[in-house]
CSV table of C-alpha atoms and ligand atoms in Angstrom, one decimal:
chain,number,residue,atom,x,y,z
A,1,UNK,CA,144.3,-30.2,188.3
A,2,UNK,CA,146.5,-28.4,185.8
A,3,UNK,CA,148.0,-25.2,187.0
A,4,UNK,CA,148.0,-22.1,184.9
A,5,UNK,CA,150.3,-19.1,185.7
A,6,UNK,CA,148.9,-15.8,184.5
A,7,UNK,CA,151.8,-13.7,185.9
A,8,UNK,CA,152.9,-10.6,183.9
A,9,UNK,CA,156.6,-11.4,184.4
A,10,UNK,CA,158.5,-13.4,185.1
A,11,UNK,CA,155.9,-15.3,183.1
A,12,UNK,CA,155.3,-18.9,182.2
A,13,UNK,CA,157.5,-20.6,179.6
A,14,UNK,CA,156.1,-23.2,177.1
A,15,UNK,CA,155.9,-26.7,178.8
A,16,UNK,CA,157.9,-28.1,175.9
A,17,UNK,CA,160.7,-25.7,176.6
A,18,UNK,CA,160.7,-26.6,180.3
A,19,UNK,CA,160.8,-30.3,179.4
A,20,UNK,CA,163.8,-29.7,177.1
A,21,UNK,CA,165.7,-27.8,179.8
A,22,UNK,CA,165.1,-30.7,182.2
A,23,UNK,CA,166.5,-33.2,179.7
A,24,UNK,CA,169.5,-31.0,178.7
A,25,UNK,CA,170.4,-29.7,182.2
A,26,UNK,CA,172.9,-32.3,183.5
A,27,UNK,CA,174.8,-32.6,180.2
A,28,UNK,CA,174.5,-30.0,177.5
A,29,UNK,CA,175.2,-31.2,173.9
A,30,UNK,CA,177.4,-34.1,175.2
A,31,UNK,CA,179.8,-31.7,176.8
A,32,UNK,CA,179.7,-33.4,180.1
A,33,UNK,CA,178.7,-30.0,181.6
A,34,UNK,CA,175.4,-28.2,182.3
A,35,UNK,CA,174.7,-25.3,180.0
A,36,UNK,CA,174.9,-23.2,183.2
A,37,UNK,CA,178.6,-24.2,183.5
A,38,UNK,CA,179.9,-23.8,180.0
A,39,UNK,CA,182.2,-21.0,179.1
A,40,UNK,CA,180.9,-18.0,177.1
A,41,UNK,CA,184.2,-18.3,175.2
A,42,UNK,CA,183.6,-21.9,174.2
A,43,UNK,CA,182.7,-23.0,170.6
A,44,UNK,CA,179.5,-24.5,172.1
A,45,UNK,CA,178.3,-21.1,173.3
A,46,UNK,CA,179.4,-19.3,170.1
A,47,UNK,CA,177.3,-21.8,168.1
A,48,UNK,CA,174.3,-21.3,170.4
A,49,UNK,CA,174.7,-17.5,170.2
A,50,UNK,CA,174.9,-17.5,166.4
A,51,UNK,CA,171.9,-19.8,166.0
A,52,UNK,CA,169.7,-17.9,168.4
A,53,UNK,CA,170.5,-14.6,166.8
A,54,UNK,CA,169.8,-16.0,163.3
A,55,UNK,CA,166.5,-17.6,164.4
A,56,UNK,CA,165.4,-14.3,166.1
A,57,UNK,CA,166.0,-12.3,162.9
A,58,UNK,CA,164.4,-14.9,160.8
A,59,UNK,CA,161.2,-14.8,162.9
A,60,UNK,CA,161.2,-11.0,162.7
A,61,UNK,CA,161.7,-11.2,158.9
A,62,UNK,CA,164.8,-8.9,159.3
A,63,UNK,CA,168.0,-9.2,157.3
A,64,UNK,CA,171.2,-10.0,159.1
A,65,UNK,CA,173.0,-7.5,156.8
A,66,UNK,CA,170.8,-4.7,158.1
A,67,UNK,CA,170.1,-5.5,161.7
A,68,UNK,CA,172.2,-6.8,164.6
A,69,UNK,CA,171.0,-8.4,167.9
A,70,UNK,CA,172.5,-7.8,171.3
A,71,UNK,CA,171.9,-10.0,174.3
A,72,UNK,CA,172.3,-7.8,177.2
A,73,UNK,CA,171.6,-7.7,181.0
A,74,UNK,CA,170.1,-5.0,183.2
A,75,UNK,CA,166.5,-5.4,182.0
A,76,UNK,CA,164.5,-3.2,179.7
A,77,UNK,CA,164.9,-0.6,182.4
A,78,UNK,CA,168.6,-0.2,181.8
A,79,UNK,CA,167.8,0.5,178.1
A,80,UNK,CA,165.8,3.6,179.2
A,81,UNK,CA,169.2,5.1,179.9
A,82,UNK,CA,171.5,3.2,177.5
A,83,UNK,CA,169.5,4.0,174.4
A,84,UNK,CA,169.6,7.8,174.8
A,85,UNK,CA,173.3,7.5,175.7
A,86,UNK,CA,173.9,5.9,172.3
A,87,UNK,CA,171.4,7.4,170.1
A,88,UNK,CA,170.6,11.0,171.3
A,89,UNK,CA,173.9,12.4,169.9
A,90,UNK,CA,173.0,15.0,167.4
A,91,UNK,CA,170.0,17.1,168.7
A,92,UNK,CA,170.2,15.9,172.3
A,93,UNK,CA,166.4,15.8,172.2
A,94,UNK,CA,164.1,12.9,172.0
A,95,UNK,CA,160.3,12.5,171.6
A,96,UNK,CA,158.3,10.0,173.8
A,97,UNK,CA,154.8,8.8,173.3
A,98,UNK,CA,153.3,8.5,176.8
A,99,UNK,CA,151.0,5.4,176.7
A,100,UNK,CA,151.3,4.5,180.4
A,101,UNK,CA,153.6,3.5,183.3
A,102,UNK,CA,156.6,2.1,181.4
A,103,UNK,CA,156.6,4.8,178.8
A,104,UNK,CA,156.7,7.3,181.6
A,105,UNK,CA,159.6,5.5,183.2
A,106,UNK,CA,161.4,5.5,179.9
A,107,UNK,CA,160.9,9.3,179.7
A,108,UNK,CA,161.9,9.9,183.3
A,109,UNK,CA,165.2,8.0,183.1
A,110,UNK,CA,166.1,9.5,179.7
A,111,UNK,CA,165.6,13.0,181.2
A,112,UNK,CA,168.4,12.2,183.7
A,113,UNK,CA,171.0,11.8,180.9
A,114,UNK,CA,173.0,15.0,181.1
A,115,UNK,CA,172.1,17.5,178.5
A,116,UNK,CA,169.2,15.6,177.1
A,117,UNK,CA,165.7,17.1,176.6
A,118,UNK,CA,162.7,14.8,176.6
A,119,UNK,CA,159.5,15.9,175.0
A,120,UNK,CA,156.2,14.0,175.6
A,121,UNK,CA,154.7,14.5,172.2
A,122,UNK,CA,151.5,12.5,172.8
A,123,UNK,CA,149.8,11.1,175.9
A,124,UNK,CA,146.6,9.3,176.9
A,125,UNK,CA,147.0,10.3,180.5
A,126,UNK,CA,143.7,12.3,180.3
A,127,UNK,CA,141.7,9.2,179.7
A,128,UNK,CA,143.6,7.2,182.3
A,129,UNK,CA,145.6,5.3,179.6
A,130,UNK,CA,142.5,3.3,178.6
A,131,UNK,CA,143.5,3.8,175.0
A,132,UNK,CA,146.8,4.3,173.2
A,133,UNK,CA,147.6,7.8,172.0
A,134,UNK,CA,147.9,8.3,168.2
A,135,UNK,CA,151.6,8.4,167.2
A,136,UNK,CA,152.4,11.8,165.5
A,137,UNK,CA,154.4,11.7,162.3
A,138,UNK,CA,155.2,15.4,162.1
A,139,UNK,CA,157.3,17.3,164.6
A,140,UNK,CA,158.1,20.9,165.1
A,141,UNK,CA,161.5,20.1,166.6
A,142,UNK,CA,164.4,18.0,165.5
A,143,UNK,CA,164.6,14.8,167.5
A,144,UNK,CA,167.3,12.1,167.6
A,145,UNK,CA,164.5,9.5,167.8
A,146,UNK,CA,160.9,8.7,168.7
A,147,UNK,CA,160.2,6.3,171.6
A,148,UNK,CA,157.1,4.2,171.8
A,149,UNK,CA,155.9,1.3,173.9
A,150,UNK,CA,154.0,-1.2,171.8
A,151,UNK,CA,152.2,-3.1,174.6
A,152,UNK,CA,151.4,-1.5,177.9
A,153,UNK,CA,151.7,-4.3,180.4
A,154,UNK,CA,150.0,-2.6,183.3
A,155,UNK,CA,147.2,-0.6,181.4
A,156,UNK,CA,146.4,-3.5,179.1
A,157,UNK,CA,146.6,-1.5,175.9
A,158,UNK,CA,148.7,-2.0,172.7
A,159,UNK,CA,149.3,-0.7,169.2
A,160,UNK,CA,148.4,-2.9,166.2
A,161,UNK,CA,150.8,-2.7,163.3
A,162,UNK,CA,148.4,-0.5,161.3
A,163,UNK,CA,148.4,2.0,164.2
A,164,UNK,CA,152.2,2.4,163.9
A,165,UNK,CA,153.3,4.8,161.2
A,166,UNK,CA,156.5,4.9,159.2
A,167,UNK,CA,158.4,7.8,160.6
A,168,UNK,CA,161.2,9.9,159.1
A,169,UNK,CA,163.1,9.9,162.4
A,170,UNK,CA,164.4,6.7,163.9
A,171,UNK,CA,161.7,4.9,165.9
A,172,UNK,CA,162.7,3.0,169.1
A,173,UNK,CA,160.2,0.6,170.6
A,174,UNK,CA,160.0,-1.0,174.0
A,175,UNK,CA,158.4,-4.3,173.1
A,176,UNK,CA,159.0,-6.1,176.4
A,177,UNK,CA,155.5,-7.4,176.8
A,178,UNK,CA,154.5,-8.4,173.3
A,179,UNK,CA,157.8,-9.2,171.7
A,180,UNK,CA,157.1,-11.9,169.1
A,181,UNK,CA,153.6,-12.2,170.4
A,182,UNK,CA,152.0,-10.3,167.6
A,183,UNK,CA,153.1,-9.3,164.1
A,184,UNK,CA,154.7,-6.0,163.3
A,185,UNK,CA,156.5,-4.8,160.3
A,186,UNK,CA,159.7,-4.8,162.3
A,187,UNK,CA,161.6,-2.9,159.6
A,188,UNK,CA,159.7,0.2,160.7
A,189,UNK,CA,161.9,0.3,163.8
A,190,UNK,CA,165.5,1.5,164.3
A,191,UNK,CA,165.7,-0.2,167.7
A,192,UNK,CA,163.5,-2.8,169.4
A,193,UNK,CA,164.2,-3.9,172.9
A,194,UNK,CA,162.6,-6.3,175.3
A,195,UNK,CA,163.2,-7.7,178.8
A,196,UNK,CA,163.0,-11.5,178.1
A,197,UNK,CA,161.0,-12.5,181.2
A,198,UNK,CA,157.6,-11.6,179.7
A,199,UNK,CA,157.5,-13.6,176.5
A,200,UNK,CA,160.8,-15.3,175.8
A,201,UNK,CA,163.1,-16.5,178.6
A,202,UNK,CA,163.9,-16.2,182.3
A,203,UNK,CA,164.7,-12.8,183.8
A,204,UNK,CA,168.3,-11.6,183.3
A,205,UNK,CA,168.3,-11.2,179.6
A,206,UNK,CA,167.4,-8.2,177.5
A,207,UNK,CA,167.2,-8.5,173.8
A,208,UNK,CA,168.0,-5.4,171.7
A,209,UNK,CA,167.6,-5.5,167.9
A,210,UNK,CA,169.3,-2.5,166.2
A,211,UNK,CA,169.8,-1.2,162.7
A,212,UNK,CA,173.5,-1.7,161.9
A,213,UNK,CA,174.0,1.9,160.7
A,214,UNK,CA,173.4,3.0,164.2
A,215,UNK,CA,176.3,1.0,165.6
A,216,UNK,CA,178.8,3.8,165.9
A,217,UNK,CA,181.4,3.6,168.6
A,218,UNK,CA,181.3,6.3,171.2
A,219,UNK,CA,184.6,6.7,173.0
A,220,UNK,CA,183.1,8.6,175.8
A,221,UNK,CA,181.0,5.6,176.9
A,222,UNK,CA,182.2,2.7,179.0
A,223,UNK,CA,182.3,-0.4,176.8
A,224,UNK,CA,179.4,-2.1,178.6
A,225,UNK,CA,177.1,0.8,177.7
A,226,UNK,CA,178.3,1.2,174.1
A,227,UNK,CA,176.2,-0.7,171.6
A,228,UNK,CA,178.9,-0.8,168.9
A,229,UNK,CA,181.4,-2.3,171.4
A,230,UNK,CA,178.9,-4.8,172.5
A,231,UNK,CA,178.1,-5.7,168.9
A,232,UNK,CA,181.8,-6.1,168.1
A,233,UNK,CA,182.2,-8.4,171.1
A,234,UNK,CA,179.1,-10.4,170.2
A,235,UNK,CA,177.5,-9.4,173.4
A,236,UNK,CA,180.3,-11.0,175.4
A,237,UNK,CA,182.4,-8.0,176.5
A,238,UNK,CA,181.8,-9.3,180.0
A,239,UNK,CA,180.2,-12.6,181.0
A,240,UNK,CA,176.8,-12.9,179.3
A,241,UNK,CA,173.7,-14.7,180.7
A,242,UNK,CA,174.5,-18.0,178.9
A,243,UNK,CA,171.6,-19.9,180.5
A,244,UNK,CA,169.0,-17.3,179.5
A,245,UNK,CA,170.3,-17.1,175.9
A,246,UNK,CA,170.0,-20.9,175.8
A,247,UNK,CA,166.4,-20.8,177.0
A,248,UNK,CA,165.6,-18.0,174.6
A,249,UNK,CA,167.1,-20.2,171.8
A,250,UNK,CA,164.7,-23.0,172.8
A,251,UNK,CA,161.7,-20.7,172.9
A,252,UNK,CA,162.6,-19.4,169.5
A,253,UNK,CA,162.8,-22.9,168.1
A,254,UNK,CA,159.5,-23.7,169.7
A,255,UNK,CA,158.0,-20.6,168.1
A,256,UNK,CA,159.4,-21.6,164.7
A,257,UNK,CA,157.8,-25.1,165.1
A,258,UNK,CA,154.5,-23.3,165.8
A,259,UNK,CA,154.8,-21.6,162.5
A,260,UNK,CA,156.3,-18.3,163.5
A,261,UNK,CA,154.9,-15.0,164.7
A,262,UNK,CA,151.8,-14.8,162.4
A,263,UNK,CA,150.7,-18.3,163.6
A,264,UNK,CA,151.2,-17.6,167.3
A,265,UNK,CA,149.4,-14.2,166.8
A,266,UNK,CA,146.4,-16.1,165.4
A,267,UNK,CA,146.3,-18.3,168.6
A,268,UNK,CA,146.9,-15.2,170.8
A,269,UNK,CA,144.0,-13.4,169.1
A,270,UNK,CA,141.7,-16.4,169.7
A,271,UNK,CA,142.7,-16.5,173.4
A,272,UNK,CA,142.2,-12.8,173.8
A,273,UNK,CA,138.8,-12.8,172.1
A,274,UNK,CA,137.7,-15.7,174.3
A,275,UNK,CA,138.6,-13.7,177.4
A,276,UNK,CA,137.2,-10.3,176.3
A,277,UNK,CA,133.9,-12.0,175.2
A,278,UNK,CA,133.7,-13.7,178.6
A,279,UNK,CA,134.3,-10.4,180.4
A,280,UNK,CA,131.6,-8.7,178.2
A,281,UNK,CA,129.1,-11.4,179.3
A,282,UNK,CA,130.2,-11.3,183.0
A,283,UNK,CA,127.8,-9.7,185.5
A,284,UNK,CA,130.6,-8.9,187.9
A,285,UNK,CA,133.7,-8.1,185.9
A,286,UNK,CA,134.6,-5.8,183.0
A,287,UNK,CA,137.6,-4.6,181.0
A,288,UNK,CA,138.0,-0.8,181.1
A,289,UNK,CA,140.2,-0.7,178.0
A,290,UNK,CA,138.9,0.9,174.8
A,291,UNK,CA,138.2,-2.0,172.4
A,292,UNK,CA,140.4,-0.4,169.7
A,293,UNK,CA,143.4,-0.4,172.0
A,294,UNK,CA,143.0,-3.8,173.6
A,295,UNK,CA,146.2,-5.7,174.4
A,296,UNK,CA,146.2,-9.4,173.4
A,297,UNK,CA,148.9,-10.1,176.0
A,298,UNK,CA,147.7,-8.5,179.3
A,299,UNK,CA,144.1,-8.2,180.2
A,300,UNK,CA,143.2,-6.2,183.3
A,301,UNK,CA,139.7,-6.5,184.6
A,302,UNK,CA,137.8,-5.2,187.6
A,303,UNK,CA,134.5,-5.6,189.5
A,304,UNK,CA,134.6,-2.1,191.1
A,305,UNK,CA,134.5,-3.8,194.5
A,306,UNK,CA,138.0,-4.4,196.0
A,307,UNK,CA,136.6,-7.1,198.4
A,308,UNK,CA,135.0,-9.0,195.6
A,309,UNK,CA,138.2,-8.7,193.5
A,310,UNK,CA,140.2,-10.1,196.5
A,311,UNK,CA,137.7,-13.0,196.8
A,312,UNK,CA,138.0,-13.7,193.1
A,313,UNK,CA,141.8,-13.9,193.3
A,314,UNK,CA,141.6,-16.1,196.4
A,315,UNK,CA,139.2,-18.6,194.9
A,316,UNK,CA,141.0,-18.6,191.5
A,317,UNK,CA,144.3,-19.5,193.3
A,318,UNK,CA,142.5,-22.4,195.0
A,319,UNK,CA,141.5,-23.5,191.5
A,320,UNK,CA,145.2,-23.4,190.3
A,321,UNK,CA,144.6,-20.2,188.3
A,322,UNK,CA,147.7,-18.3,189.6
A,323,UNK,CA,149.0,-14.8,189.8
A,324,UNK,CA,145.8,-13.1,188.7
A,325,UNK,CA,146.1,-10.2,191.2
A,326,UNK,CA,146.2,-6.9,189.2
A,327,UNK,CA,149.0,-4.4,189.3
A,328,UNK,CA,148.7,-2.0,192.3
A,329,UNK,CA,148.3,1.0,189.9
A,330,UNK,CA,145.0,-0.3,188.4
A,331,UNK,CA,143.9,-2.8,191.0
A,332,UNK,CA,141.5,-5.7,190.3
A,333,UNK,CA,142.9,-8.6,188.3
A,334,UNK,CA,145.2,-9.0,185.3
A,335,UNK,CA,145.5,-12.1,183.2
A,336,UNK,CA,148.7,-12.2,181.2
A,337,UNK,CA,148.3,-14.6,178.3
A,338,UNK,CA,151.6,-14.6,176.5
A,339,UNK,CA,152.7,-17.0,173.8
A,340,UNK,CA,153.3,-19.9,176.3
A,341,UNK,CA,149.7,-19.8,177.7
A,342,UNK,CA,147.7,-22.4,176.0
A,343,UNK,CA,144.1,-21.9,174.9
A,344,UNK,CA,143.0,-24.4,177.6
A,345,UNK,CA,144.4,-22.0,180.3
A,346,UNK,CA,142.2,-19.1,179.0
A,347,UNK,CA,139.2,-21.5,178.7
A,348,UNK,CA,139.8,-22.6,182.3
A,349,UNK,CA,139.8,-19.0,183.4
A,350,UNK,CA,136.6,-18.2,181.5
A,351,UNK,CA,134.9,-21.2,183.0
A,352,UNK,CA,136.0,-20.1,186.4
A,353,UNK,CA,134.6,-16.5,185.8
A,354,UNK,CA,131.2,-18.0,184.8
A,355,UNK,CA,131.1,-20.2,187.9
A,356,UNK,CA,132.2,-17.3,190.1
A,357,UNK,CA,129.4,-15.1,188.6
A,358,UNK,CA,126.8,-17.8,189.3
A,359,UNK,CA,127.9,-17.9,193.0
A,360,UNK,CA,128.3,-14.2,193.6
B,1,PLP,C1,158.3,-5.3,182.5
B,1,PLP,C2,158.5,-4.1,181.6
B,1,PLP,C3,159.6,-3.3,181.7
B,1,PLP,C4,160.7,-3.5,182.7
B,1,PLP,O1,161.4,-4.6,182.4
B,1,PLP,P1,162.7,-5.0,183.3
B,1,PLP,O2,163.3,-6.1,182.4
B,1,PLP,O3,162.2,-5.5,184.6
B,1,PLP,O4,163.6,-3.8,183.5
B,1,PLP,C5,159.8,-2.3,180.8
B,1,PLP,N1,158.8,-2.1,179.8
B,1,PLP,C6,157.7,-2.8,179.7
B,1,PLP,C7,156.8,-2.5,178.6
B,1,PLP,C8,157.6,-3.9,180.6
B,1,PLP,O5,156.5,-4.7,180.5
């Protein structure tokens, strides 16, 4: 039986990408070495880096003259600190939209940067984060930037492009869990960052896309934390995660072959609709998320009975439907259906939900 991995992250990679890794692993590009062993100063890596960066910006429809890409380590979490260190320089005050757990974490970590004030300017806490809060466009304070989280991995909510305004102040987005999974007008953003392990590559790589006019060197920051220094050194101030960049490169080529972000979004919409429709028909399970805020990447669902939820996860696992246990903050189940999850995987889950309902 085919096995489907619904983990939120690290998440499944496309089977074609895994097959290519397997083929390349002993001898990368006739170098006689594995890609895990090549130098980050070699021409081979420089080529890989340049190609990966170009493909990424092409898929995002961003101009290399306007935007740069950094391949960093430390996870999306490190950016909760590094972004304010680099960008909150004039007013020492940032605005955060609180759409759930990761947005809160971003706000909490930023608040620890000395001298920085963090204002939560919108929140959906009062309705348990079952919808995304509207993003304000007018502010009664001066802010260095506005921080949003486009897809809320734990709550299962997301902003569509039409729910994201163009703002006068720079907008920074944590896109970790829907990076290149649905279309946005990426030019609305000053900075976009994403931990790669959700929708792109193995853990250990964080992609940061930044408007070039924001790359100003800050002499008071250690080089590793200074975006301008990292950009100048092509993300290789210290040893970069070469293997992860290589896998990201393969995933981006795979995405280009699929027709790009709009094409993968159409498939992702179809997968999500299948699952939400199946949950609407289910006698045991439901999605608690407001239909207008539904994520097409992470779909939490519950029965209301923790024992029945546990039984579901147990039986699903026996059917090779893996990692469906929900996040401890919301309980129940969560199906993460990123780019790499085929339609057949979601169909298998829906068939299983129907069988389970018939038995219980
Ligand atoms: C997973 C996740 C993070 C944390 O990512 P790390 O790379 O583990 O630090 C941050 N934000 C969002 C939206 C996430 O889904």
